[in-house]
């Protein structure tokens, strides 16, 4: 078996870092948002879109927290950012407007974008004013992204994009999509000749069409590019290295608290239902969930440390996503057994939260890479295939 490094050093796990003041400030902000009706507990997730919420969060310094000040950031630690993210998710705040830009698109542009592009978009993301989407999947390319057929052709001063993306979360709200394209003909090395571009969605030649999900909401989209041209400055990296960029990005996408807190609102409902009249069977079931939650959180924190040190975390981030989404899916299963209420889609009480979680859960182990694909990556990283 291959050396399974880099593996976090558990002996140094969660060195004490006092963030109690920050946590209290964030909770006070979230209380205000709850009181104003911007947060509907149990019925929103990290894809729920509310530009106003994101702008207010940004004004408090909760977006672009780790970025350099010259790009509108706040130069705080990755751990402080983690605390803010988990508080937002635990509260069920509608963070969808800034989430992907803050989590991966902005950092990707910071690492691999031209200076012109950085100056154009990063301060606006930091102000909560821009929404980004991820343009990786296509109708015939989901798990095997190297087979994408969206084409980028070099033209005078830029690149002409033609093709179709699908399952694009919040593209109907997004200002930009980072689009994975084939920019050179396929060779024996199927991972070569791919590039990522930052594509404005208000350009002529771009069409966004809705795809309604199981909860009845319009969150996903099909995006068609019909010959729109993006400037050279919008190419990420040096061109042809799109596969490397995508792989790096996915480690950030797969390991954060958004991969184990999607049904935390329902878990809180379950706990609240036991208040005053605890049932020992329910306590055991809930206890098991909470124990899993805290160990996955520990793993996720350790990966955050690795990524902050600039170390690769592909294997362990993939494991974290698989464990985390498994837990997210288990919560509605346990809730179904323990709650007296029948799920009621559209209701704003606990029965509504149960229905929302049940209908949302199947997608948790699809988005960001399916369970089978994750298992394959883990096996490869372990040297087993
Ligand atoms: C809610 C949601 C949000 C999403 N948001 C986005 C987004 O914003 N941007 C974006 O680009 N994409 C997004 N996606 C797409 C997501 O990344 C893909 O659905 C996912 O990668 C699977 O691809 P696919 O749907 O084409 O399925 P396929 O790749 O066709 O897979 C179908 C089935 O076959 C299995 N399978 C495929 N290949 C193998 C293999 N080699 N070995 C074993 N089993 C295999 C898969 O596990 C799966 O069960 C989203 C998806 C969902 C559900």
Short mmCIF file of C-alpha atoms and ligand atoms in Angstrom, two decimals:
data_model
loop_
_atom_site.label_atom_id
_atom_site.label_comp_id
_atom_site.label_asym_id
_atom_site.label_seq_id
_atom_site.Cartn_x
_atom_site.Cartn_y
_atom_site.Cartn_z
CA UNK A 1 0.00 0.00 0.00
CA UNK A 2 1.27 3.48 -0.87
CA UNK A 3 2.24 5.89 1.86
CA UNK A 4 -1.01 7.57 2.87
CA UNK A 5 0.50 11.00 3.34
CA UNK A 6 -0.16 13.80 3.80
CA UNK A 7 -2.21 12.59 6.72
CA UNK A 8 -2.90 15.05 9.52
CA UNK A 9 -0.99 14.76 12.73
CA UNK A 10 -3.76 13.90 15.17
CA UNK A 11 -1.44 14.45 18.13
CA UNK A 12 -1.69 18.17 17.41
CA UNK A 13 -5.42 18.00 16.82
CA UNK A 14 -7.41 21.13 17.46
CA UNK A 15 -4.78 23.08 19.32
CA UNK A 16 -6.76 25.49 21.52
CA UNK A 17 -7.62 28.65 19.65
CA UNK A 18 -9.85 31.11 21.41
CA UNK A 19 -12.56 32.24 19.08
CA UNK A 20 -15.26 32.78 21.69
CA UNK A 21 -15.51 36.50 20.98
CA UNK A 22 -15.84 36.00 17.24
CA UNK A 23 -18.41 33.25 17.80
CA UNK A 24 -20.47 35.52 20.06
CA UNK A 25 -20.35 38.35 17.49
CA UNK A 26 -21.48 36.04 14.68
CA UNK A 27 -24.30 34.62 16.81
CA UNK A 28 -25.49 38.15 17.63
CA UNK A 29 -25.51 38.98 13.91
CA UNK A 30 -27.45 35.78 13.16
CA UNK A 31 -29.96 36.57 15.92
CA UNK A 32 -30.64 39.92 14.22
CA UNK A 33 -31.07 38.19 10.87
CA UNK A 34 -33.43 35.61 12.40
CA UNK A 35 -35.47 38.36 14.04
CA UNK A 36 -35.79 40.19 10.71
CA UNK A 37 -37.05 37.01 9.00
CA UNK A 38 -34.01 36.56 6.74
CA UNK A 39 -33.33 33.12 8.27
CA UNK A 40 -36.02 30.44 8.17
CA UNK A 41 -34.62 27.65 10.39
CA UNK A 42 -34.65 24.16 8.86
CA UNK A 43 -35.81 25.39 5.46
CA UNK A 44 -32.66 26.93 4.01
CA UNK A 45 -29.28 25.52 3.10
CA UNK A 46 -25.98 26.85 1.84
CA UNK A 47 -27.44 27.10 -1.65
CA UNK A 48 -30.37 29.31 -0.55
CA UNK A 49 -29.91 32.65 -2.28
CA UNK A 50 -30.29 36.03 -0.57
CA UNK A 51 -28.01 38.78 -1.89
CA UNK A 52 -29.06 41.12 0.92
CA UNK A 53 -27.94 38.62 3.57
CA UNK A 54 -24.56 38.21 1.85
CA UNK A 55 -24.05 41.97 1.63
CA UNK A 56 -24.84 42.41 5.31
CA UNK A 57 -22.54 39.51 6.24
CA UNK A 58 -19.79 41.05 4.10
CA UNK A 59 -20.26 44.44 5.76
CA UNK A 60 -19.48 42.70 9.10
CA UNK A 61 -16.33 41.17 7.61
CA UNK A 62 -17.67 37.61 7.29
CA UNK A 63 -16.91 37.15 3.58
CA UNK A 64 -13.38 36.87 2.12
CA UNK A 65 -12.12 36.63 5.69
CA UNK A 66 -8.70 35.16 4.86
CA UNK A 67 -8.01 37.19 1.72
CA UNK A 68 -5.43 39.99 1.52
CA UNK A 69 -6.74 43.46 2.39
CA UNK A 70 -5.80 44.79 -1.04
CA UNK A 71 -8.52 42.56 -2.54
CA UNK A 72 -11.11 43.57 0.06
CA UNK A 73 -10.28 40.71 2.43
CA UNK A 74 -9.70 40.78 6.18
CA UNK A 75 -6.49 38.75 6.59
CA UNK A 76 -7.96 36.56 9.31
CA UNK A 77 -7.07 32.92 9.87
CA UNK A 78 -8.62 29.94 8.11
CA UNK A 79 -9.85 28.75 11.49
CA UNK A 80 -11.71 32.02 12.11
CA UNK A 81 -13.31 31.64 8.69
CA UNK A 82 -14.26 28.08 9.59
CA UNK A 83 -15.98 29.28 12.76
CA UNK A 84 -18.04 31.83 10.83
CA UNK A 85 -18.98 29.24 8.20
CA UNK A 86 -20.11 26.67 10.74
CA UNK A 87 -22.13 29.25 12.67
CA UNK A 88 -23.86 30.34 9.44
CA UNK A 89 -24.63 26.73 8.50
CA UNK A 90 -25.74 25.71 11.98
CA UNK A 91 -28.17 28.63 11.97
CA UNK A 92 -29.44 27.66 8.50
CA UNK A 93 -28.54 31.06 7.05
CA UNK A 94 -29.15 31.71 3.33
CA UNK A 95 -25.50 31.99 2.30
CA UNK A 96 -25.96 30.87 -1.33
CA UNK A 97 -25.17 34.24 -2.91
CA UNK A 98 -21.58 34.36 -1.71
CA UNK A 99 -20.87 30.76 -0.69
CA UNK A 100 -19.18 29.32 -3.76
CA UNK A 101 -17.29 32.53 -4.55
CA UNK A 102 -15.96 32.69 -1.00
CA UNK A 103 -15.23 28.94 -0.76
CA UNK A 104 -13.59 28.21 -4.07
CA UNK A 105 -14.04 30.61 -7.01
CA UNK A 106 -12.39 33.61 -5.32
CA UNK A 107 -9.46 31.58 -3.94
CA UNK A 108 -9.07 29.96 -7.38
CA UNK A 109 -8.89 33.41 -9.02
CA UNK A 110 -6.47 34.58 -6.34
CA UNK A 111 -4.15 31.61 -7.03
CA UNK A 112 -4.48 31.37 -10.81
CA UNK A 113 -6.19 34.48 -12.19
CA UNK A 114 -4.65 37.41 -14.03
CA UNK A 115 -4.11 40.59 -12.04
CA UNK A 116 -6.78 42.37 -14.12
CA UNK A 117 -9.32 39.70 -13.24
CA UNK A 118 -8.38 39.74 -9.56
CA UNK A 119 -8.89 43.49 -9.39
CA UNK A 120 -12.16 43.27 -11.28
CA UNK A 121 -13.91 40.62 -9.20
CA UNK A 122 -12.26 39.94 -5.84
CA UNK A 123 -13.19 43.21 -4.05
CA UNK A 124 -16.78 42.80 -5.25
CA UNK A 125 -16.95 39.21 -3.98
CA UNK A 126 -15.56 40.45 -0.68
CA UNK A 127 -18.37 43.03 -0.54
CA UNK A 128 -20.96 40.26 -1.02
CA UNK A 129 -22.03 41.75 -4.35
CA UNK A 130 -21.09 38.94 -6.74
CA UNK A 131 -22.35 35.39 -7.13
CA UNK A 132 -20.31 32.64 -8.77
CA UNK A 133 -21.34 29.24 -10.07
CA UNK A 134 -19.38 26.10 -10.91
CA UNK A 135 -19.49 25.09 -14.57
CA UNK A 136 -18.00 21.62 -14.52
CA UNK A 137 -20.75 19.02 -15.21
CA UNK A 138 -22.27 18.49 -18.65
CA UNK A 139 -25.13 16.29 -19.88
CA UNK A 140 -22.66 13.50 -20.73
CA UNK A 141 -19.84 14.38 -18.35
CA UNK A 142 -20.45 14.31 -14.62
CA UNK A 143 -18.24 11.79 -12.92
CA UNK A 144 -15.74 11.72 -15.76
CA UNK A 145 -15.10 15.44 -16.09
CA UNK A 146 -12.14 14.91 -18.39
CA UNK A 147 -14.65 14.07 -21.14
CA UNK A 148 -16.22 17.59 -21.15
CA UNK A 149 -17.13 18.75 -24.63
CA UNK A 150 -17.65 22.47 -24.04
CA UNK A 151 -15.05 23.95 -26.34
CA UNK A 152 -12.86 27.04 -25.96
CA UNK A 153 -11.35 28.18 -29.23
CA UNK A 154 -8.60 30.81 -29.36
CA UNK A 155 -9.67 33.95 -31.22
CA UNK A 156 -8.21 37.45 -31.46
CA UNK A 157 -7.95 38.85 -27.89
CA UNK A 158 -9.78 36.02 -26.20
CA UNK A 159 -11.52 32.65 -26.31
CA UNK A 160 -14.80 31.68 -27.99
CA UNK A 161 -16.89 29.33 -25.83
CA UNK A 162 -19.37 26.84 -27.20
CA UNK A 163 -21.15 24.06 -25.33
CA UNK A 164 -23.55 23.16 -22.55
CA UNK A 165 -23.26 22.81 -18.78
CA UNK A 166 -25.86 21.22 -16.54
CA UNK A 167 -26.84 20.98 -12.84
CA UNK A 168 -25.32 24.42 -12.36
CA UNK A 169 -26.32 25.56 -8.89
CA UNK A 170 -27.66 29.14 -8.74
CA UNK A 171 -26.56 29.99 -12.31
CA UNK A 172 -29.79 32.00 -12.64
CA UNK A 173 -28.52 34.32 -9.89
CA UNK A 174 -24.84 34.17 -10.77
CA UNK A 175 -22.76 36.94 -12.30
CA UNK A 176 -19.96 34.58 -13.36
CA UNK A 177 -19.40 30.91 -13.93
CA UNK A 178 -16.01 29.22 -13.84
CA UNK A 179 -16.28 26.98 -16.87
CA UNK A 180 -14.19 23.88 -17.55
CA UNK A 181 -13.58 23.63 -21.31
CA UNK A 182 -11.62 21.56 -23.75
CA UNK A 183 -9.17 24.12 -25.14
CA UNK A 184 -6.99 21.75 -27.17
CA UNK A 185 -7.87 18.55 -29.05
CA UNK A 186 -8.02 15.33 -27.04
CA UNK A 187 -4.83 13.29 -27.02
CA UNK A 188 -3.86 10.02 -25.34
CA UNK A 189 -3.59 11.96 -22.10
CA UNK A 190 -7.27 12.74 -21.56
CA UNK A 191 -6.47 15.12 -18.71
CA UNK A 192 -4.40 17.39 -20.97
CA UNK A 193 -5.84 20.24 -23.05
CA UNK A 194 -8.46 21.36 -20.53
CA UNK A 195 -8.73 24.95 -19.27
CA UNK A 196 -10.91 26.92 -16.90
CA UNK A 197 -12.37 30.33 -17.80
CA UNK A 198 -14.20 32.93 -15.76
CA UNK A 199 -17.26 33.61 -17.90
CA UNK A 200 -19.67 36.52 -17.31
CA UNK A 201 -23.23 35.22 -17.54
CA UNK A 202 -24.75 38.47 -18.80
CA UNK A 203 -22.85 38.17 -22.12
CA UNK A 204 -24.83 37.76 -25.33
CA UNK A 205 -24.67 34.12 -26.40
CA UNK A 206 -25.22 32.72 -22.89
CA UNK A 207 -28.60 31.19 -22.01
CA UNK A 208 -29.59 29.94 -18.54
CA UNK A 209 -32.55 27.55 -18.28
CA UNK A 210 -34.16 26.28 -15.04
CA UNK A 211 -34.12 22.71 -13.70
CA UNK A 212 -36.53 22.24 -10.78
CA UNK A 213 -35.38 19.92 -7.98
CA UNK A 214 -37.27 17.44 -5.77
CA UNK A 215 -38.22 20.09 -3.21
CA UNK A 216 -39.94 21.96 -6.05
CA UNK A 217 -37.36 24.76 -6.03
CA UNK A 218 -35.46 26.28 -8.92
CA UNK A 219 -31.88 25.91 -7.76
CA UNK A 220 -30.25 24.05 -10.65
CA UNK A 221 -29.81 25.13 -14.24
CA UNK A 222 -28.69 24.27 -17.70
CA UNK A 223 -26.32 26.87 -19.18
CA UNK A 224 -25.73 27.09 -22.91
CA UNK A 225 -22.75 28.96 -24.42
CA UNK A 226 -23.27 29.84 -28.03
CA UNK A 227 -20.08 31.49 -29.22
CA UNK A 228 -19.63 34.16 -26.55
CA UNK A 229 -16.05 35.43 -26.34
CA UNK A 230 -14.21 35.90 -23.03
CA UNK A 231 -11.05 38.02 -22.84
CA UNK A 232 -7.60 36.42 -22.42
CA UNK A 233 -7.48 37.88 -18.91
CA UNK A 234 -10.31 35.50 -17.91
CA UNK A 235 -8.27 32.34 -18.49
CA UNK A 236 -7.21 30.72 -15.22
CA UNK A 237 -3.71 29.30 -14.97
CA UNK A 238 -1.54 29.03 -18.05
CA UNK A 239 -4.04 27.19 -20.21
CA UNK A 240 -4.14 23.44 -20.66
CA UNK A 241 -3.75 22.92 -16.91
CA UNK A 242 -7.48 22.93 -16.20
CA UNK A 243 -7.47 19.40 -14.77
CA UNK A 244 -4.92 20.33 -12.11
CA UNK A 245 -6.93 23.42 -11.19
CA UNK A 246 -10.19 21.48 -10.96
CA UNK A 247 -8.63 18.83 -8.75
CA UNK A 248 -7.19 21.42 -6.36
CA UNK A 249 -10.52 23.22 -6.21
CA UNK A 250 -12.39 20.04 -5.35
CA UNK A 251 -10.33 19.52 -2.17
CA UNK A 252 -11.69 22.88 -0.93
CA UNK A 253 -15.17 21.98 -2.15
CA UNK A 254 -15.27 18.60 -0.44
CA UNK A 255 -13.95 19.12 3.05
CA UNK A 256 -15.78 22.04 4.67
CA UNK A 257 -18.66 22.13 7.15
CA UNK A 258 -21.12 22.40 4.23
CA UNK A 259 -20.48 18.69 3.69
CA UNK A 260 -21.83 17.60 7.07
CA UNK A 261 -24.17 20.36 8.29
CA UNK A 262 -26.81 20.38 5.53
CA UNK A 263 -29.40 18.78 7.83
CA UNK A 264 -28.19 20.29 11.09
CA UNK A 265 -31.45 22.30 11.31
CA UNK A 266 -33.42 19.07 11.48
CA UNK A 267 -31.01 17.63 14.06
CA UNK A 268 -31.78 20.68 16.23
CA UNK A 269 -35.50 20.00 15.80
CA UNK A 270 -34.91 16.42 16.98
CA UNK A 271 -32.98 17.55 20.03
CA UNK A 272 -35.57 20.23 20.89
CA UNK A 273 -38.36 17.63 20.69
CA UNK A 274 -36.66 15.69 23.50
CA UNK A 275 -36.47 18.69 25.82
CA UNK A 276 -38.29 18.08 29.10
CA UNK A 277 -39.32 14.53 28.19
CA UNK A 278 -36.25 12.63 27.04
CA UNK A 279 -36.76 9.18 25.61
CA UNK A 280 -33.82 6.81 26.11
CA UNK A 281 -34.15 5.20 22.67
CA UNK A 282 -34.21 8.62 20.99
CA UNK A 283 -31.29 9.77 23.14
CA UNK A 284 -29.18 6.85 21.87
CA UNK A 285 -30.04 7.53 18.24
CA UNK A 286 -29.39 11.27 18.56
CA UNK A 287 -26.23 10.61 20.57
CA UNK A 288 -24.85 8.46 17.77
CA UNK A 289 -25.49 11.23 15.25
CA UNK A 290 -23.87 13.86 17.45
CA UNK A 291 -20.81 11.66 18.08
CA UNK A 292 -20.37 11.16 14.33
CA UNK A 293 -20.86 14.85 13.75
CA UNK A 294 -18.15 15.84 16.18
CA UNK A 295 -15.59 13.40 14.80
CA UNK A 296 -16.27 14.46 11.19
CA UNK A 297 -15.95 18.09 12.28
CA UNK A 298 -12.56 17.27 13.78
CA UNK A 299 -11.47 15.67 10.50
CA UNK A 300 -12.72 18.65 8.53
CA UNK A 301 -10.79 21.05 10.78
CA UNK A 302 -7.60 19.06 10.30
CA UNK A 303 -8.03 19.20 6.53
CA UNK A 304 -8.52 22.96 6.79
CA UNK A 305 -5.14 23.12 8.52
CA UNK A 306 -3.50 21.06 5.76
CA UNK A 307 -4.97 23.23 3.02
CA UNK A 308 -3.92 26.40 4.82
CA UNK A 309 -0.36 25.07 4.87
CA UNK A 310 -0.66 24.59 1.09
CA UNK A 311 -0.46 20.81 1.42
CA UNK A 312 -2.40 18.38 -0.73
CA UNK A 313 -5.40 16.80 0.97
CA UNK A 314 -7.10 14.91 -1.84
CA UNK A 315 -7.48 11.55 -0.10
CA UNK A 316 -8.56 12.79 3.26
CA UNK A 317 -10.89 15.50 1.87
CA UNK A 318 -12.56 12.80 -0.21
CA UNK A 319 -13.01 10.61 2.86
CA UNK A 320 -14.44 13.58 4.77
CA UNK A 321 -17.00 14.27 2.05
CA UNK A 322 -18.12 10.66 1.95
CA UNK A 323 -18.48 10.45 5.74
CA UNK A 324 -20.07 13.89 6.02
CA UNK A 325 -22.73 13.45 3.36
CA UNK A 326 -23.52 9.98 4.77
CA UNK A 327 -24.25 11.66 8.10
CA UNK A 328 -26.33 14.41 6.47
CA UNK A 329 -28.45 11.72 4.84
CA UNK A 330 -28.80 9.70 8.04
CA UNK A 331 -30.32 12.62 9.99
CA UNK A 332 -33.67 12.62 8.10
CA UNK A 333 -33.77 8.81 8.34
CA UNK A 334 -33.45 8.97 12.13
CA UNK A 335 -35.89 11.90 12.26
CA UNK A 336 -38.43 9.93 10.27
CA UNK A 337 -38.30 7.20 12.91
CA UNK A 338 -38.37 9.48 15.94
CA UNK A 339 -40.70 12.33 15.01
CA UNK A 340 -44.42 12.05 15.52
CA UNK A 341 -45.17 14.52 12.71
CA UNK A 342 -45.67 13.46 9.11
CA UNK A 343 -43.43 15.31 6.64
CA UNK A 344 -45.31 18.27 5.12
CA UNK A 345 -43.69 19.94 2.12
CA UNK A 346 -43.99 23.72 2.23
CA UNK A 347 -44.88 23.90 5.95
CA UNK A 348 -42.75 26.26 8.02
CA UNK A 349 -42.72 24.13 11.18
CA UNK A 350 -40.81 20.94 12.10
CA UNK A 351 -42.93 18.85 9.70
CA UNK A 352 -41.78 21.22 6.92
CA UNK A 353 -38.15 20.88 8.02
CA UNK A 354 -38.52 17.08 7.92
CA UNK A 355 -39.99 17.13 4.40
CA UNK A 356 -37.31 19.58 3.21
CA UNK A 357 -34.50 17.36 4.56
CA UNK A 358 -35.99 14.15 3.14
CA UNK A 359 -36.38 15.67 -0.31
CA UNK A 360 -32.97 17.36 -0.29
CA UNK A 361 -30.99 14.39 1.06
CA UNK A 362 -30.56 12.30 -2.11
CA UNK A 363 -28.53 15.07 -3.77
CA UNK A 364 -25.96 15.32 -0.94
CA UNK A 365 -24.04 12.29 -2.16
CA UNK A 366 -24.28 13.37 -5.82
CA UNK A 367 -23.19 17.02 -5.78
CA UNK A 368 -19.44 17.46 -5.53
CA UNK A 369 -18.83 13.86 -6.69
CA UNK A 370 -20.85 10.68 -6.21
CA UNK A 371 -20.17 8.12 -3.52
CA UNK A 372 -18.80 5.56 -6.02
CA UNK A 373 -16.43 8.12 -7.52
CA UNK A 374 -15.21 9.18 -4.09
CA UNK A 375 -14.53 5.55 -3.17
CA UNK A 376 -12.52 5.19 -6.39
CA UNK A 377 -10.43 8.28 -5.58
CA UNK A 378 -9.78 7.03 -2.06
CA UNK A 379 -8.68 3.62 -3.41
CA UNK A 380 -6.37 5.31 -5.91
CA UNK A 381 -4.85 7.56 -3.26
CA UNK A 382 -4.25 4.47 -1.11
CA UNK A 383 -2.49 2.85 -4.04
CA UNK A 384 -5.12 0.12 -4.29
CA UNK A 385 -5.95 0.72 -7.96
C1 LIG B 1 -27.91 19.26 -6.10
C2 LIG B 1 -26.80 19.19 -7.11
C3 LIG B 1 -26.06 20.31 -7.35
C4 LIG B 1 -25.04 20.28 -8.33
N1 LIG B 1 -24.36 21.43 -8.59
C5 LIG B 1 -23.42 21.43 -9.56
C6 LIG B 1 -22.75 22.64 -9.92
O1 LIG B 1 -23.02 23.70 -9.37
N2 LIG B 1 -21.83 22.59 -10.91
C7 LIG B 1 -21.51 21.43 -11.55
O2 LIG B 1 -20.64 21.46 -12.41
N3 LIG B 1 -22.14 20.27 -11.25
C8 LIG B 1 -23.09 20.24 -10.27
N4 LIG B 1 -23.75 19.08 -9.97
C9 LIG B 1 -23.47 17.88 -10.75
C10 LIG B 1 -22.75 16.79 -9.99
O3 LIG B 1 -21.41 17.12 -9.78
C11 LIG B 1 -22.94 15.51 -10.83
O4 LIG B 1 -24.31 15.17 -10.79
C12 LIG B 1 -22.12 14.37 -10.31
O5 LIG B 1 -20.75 14.62 -10.45
C13 LIG B 1 -22.48 13.04 -11.03
O6 LIG B 1 -22.46 13.21 -12.41
P1 LIG B 1 -23.69 12.74 -13.30
O7 LIG B 1 -24.93 13.31 -12.72
O8 LIG B 1 -23.37 13.03 -14.72
O9 LIG B 1 -23.77 11.17 -13.10
P2 LIG B 1 -22.91 10.05 -13.83
O10 LIG B 1 -21.47 10.46 -13.84
O11 LIG B 1 -23.56 9.73 -15.14
O12 LIG B 1 -23.07 8.83 -12.85
C14 LIG B 1 -24.27 8.07 -12.78
C15 LIG B 1 -24.07 6.94 -11.77
O13 LIG B 1 -23.00 6.09 -12.21
C16 LIG B 1 -21.99 5.99 -11.22
N5 LIG B 1 -20.67 5.98 -11.87
C17 LIG B 1 -20.21 6.79 -12.85
N6 LIG B 1 -18.95 6.47 -13.18
C18 LIG B 1 -18.58 5.45 -12.37
C19 LIG B 1 -17.39 4.70 -12.19
N7 LIG B 1 -16.30 4.97 -12.92
N8 LIG B 1 -17.36 3.72 -11.26
C20 LIG B 1 -18.45 3.46 -10.49
N9 LIG B 1 -19.62 4.14 -10.62
C21 LIG B 1 -19.68 5.12 -11.53
C22 LIG B 1 -22.12 7.26 -10.38
O14 LIG B 1 -21.63 7.06 -9.08
C23 LIG B 1 -23.64 7.47 -10.39
O15 LIG B 1 -24.24 6.68 -9.40
C24 LIG B 1 -24.75 19.08 -9.02
C25 LIG B 1 -25.50 17.94 -8.75
C26 LIG B 1 -26.53 17.98 -7.80
C27 LIG B 1 -27.33 16.73 -7.56
#
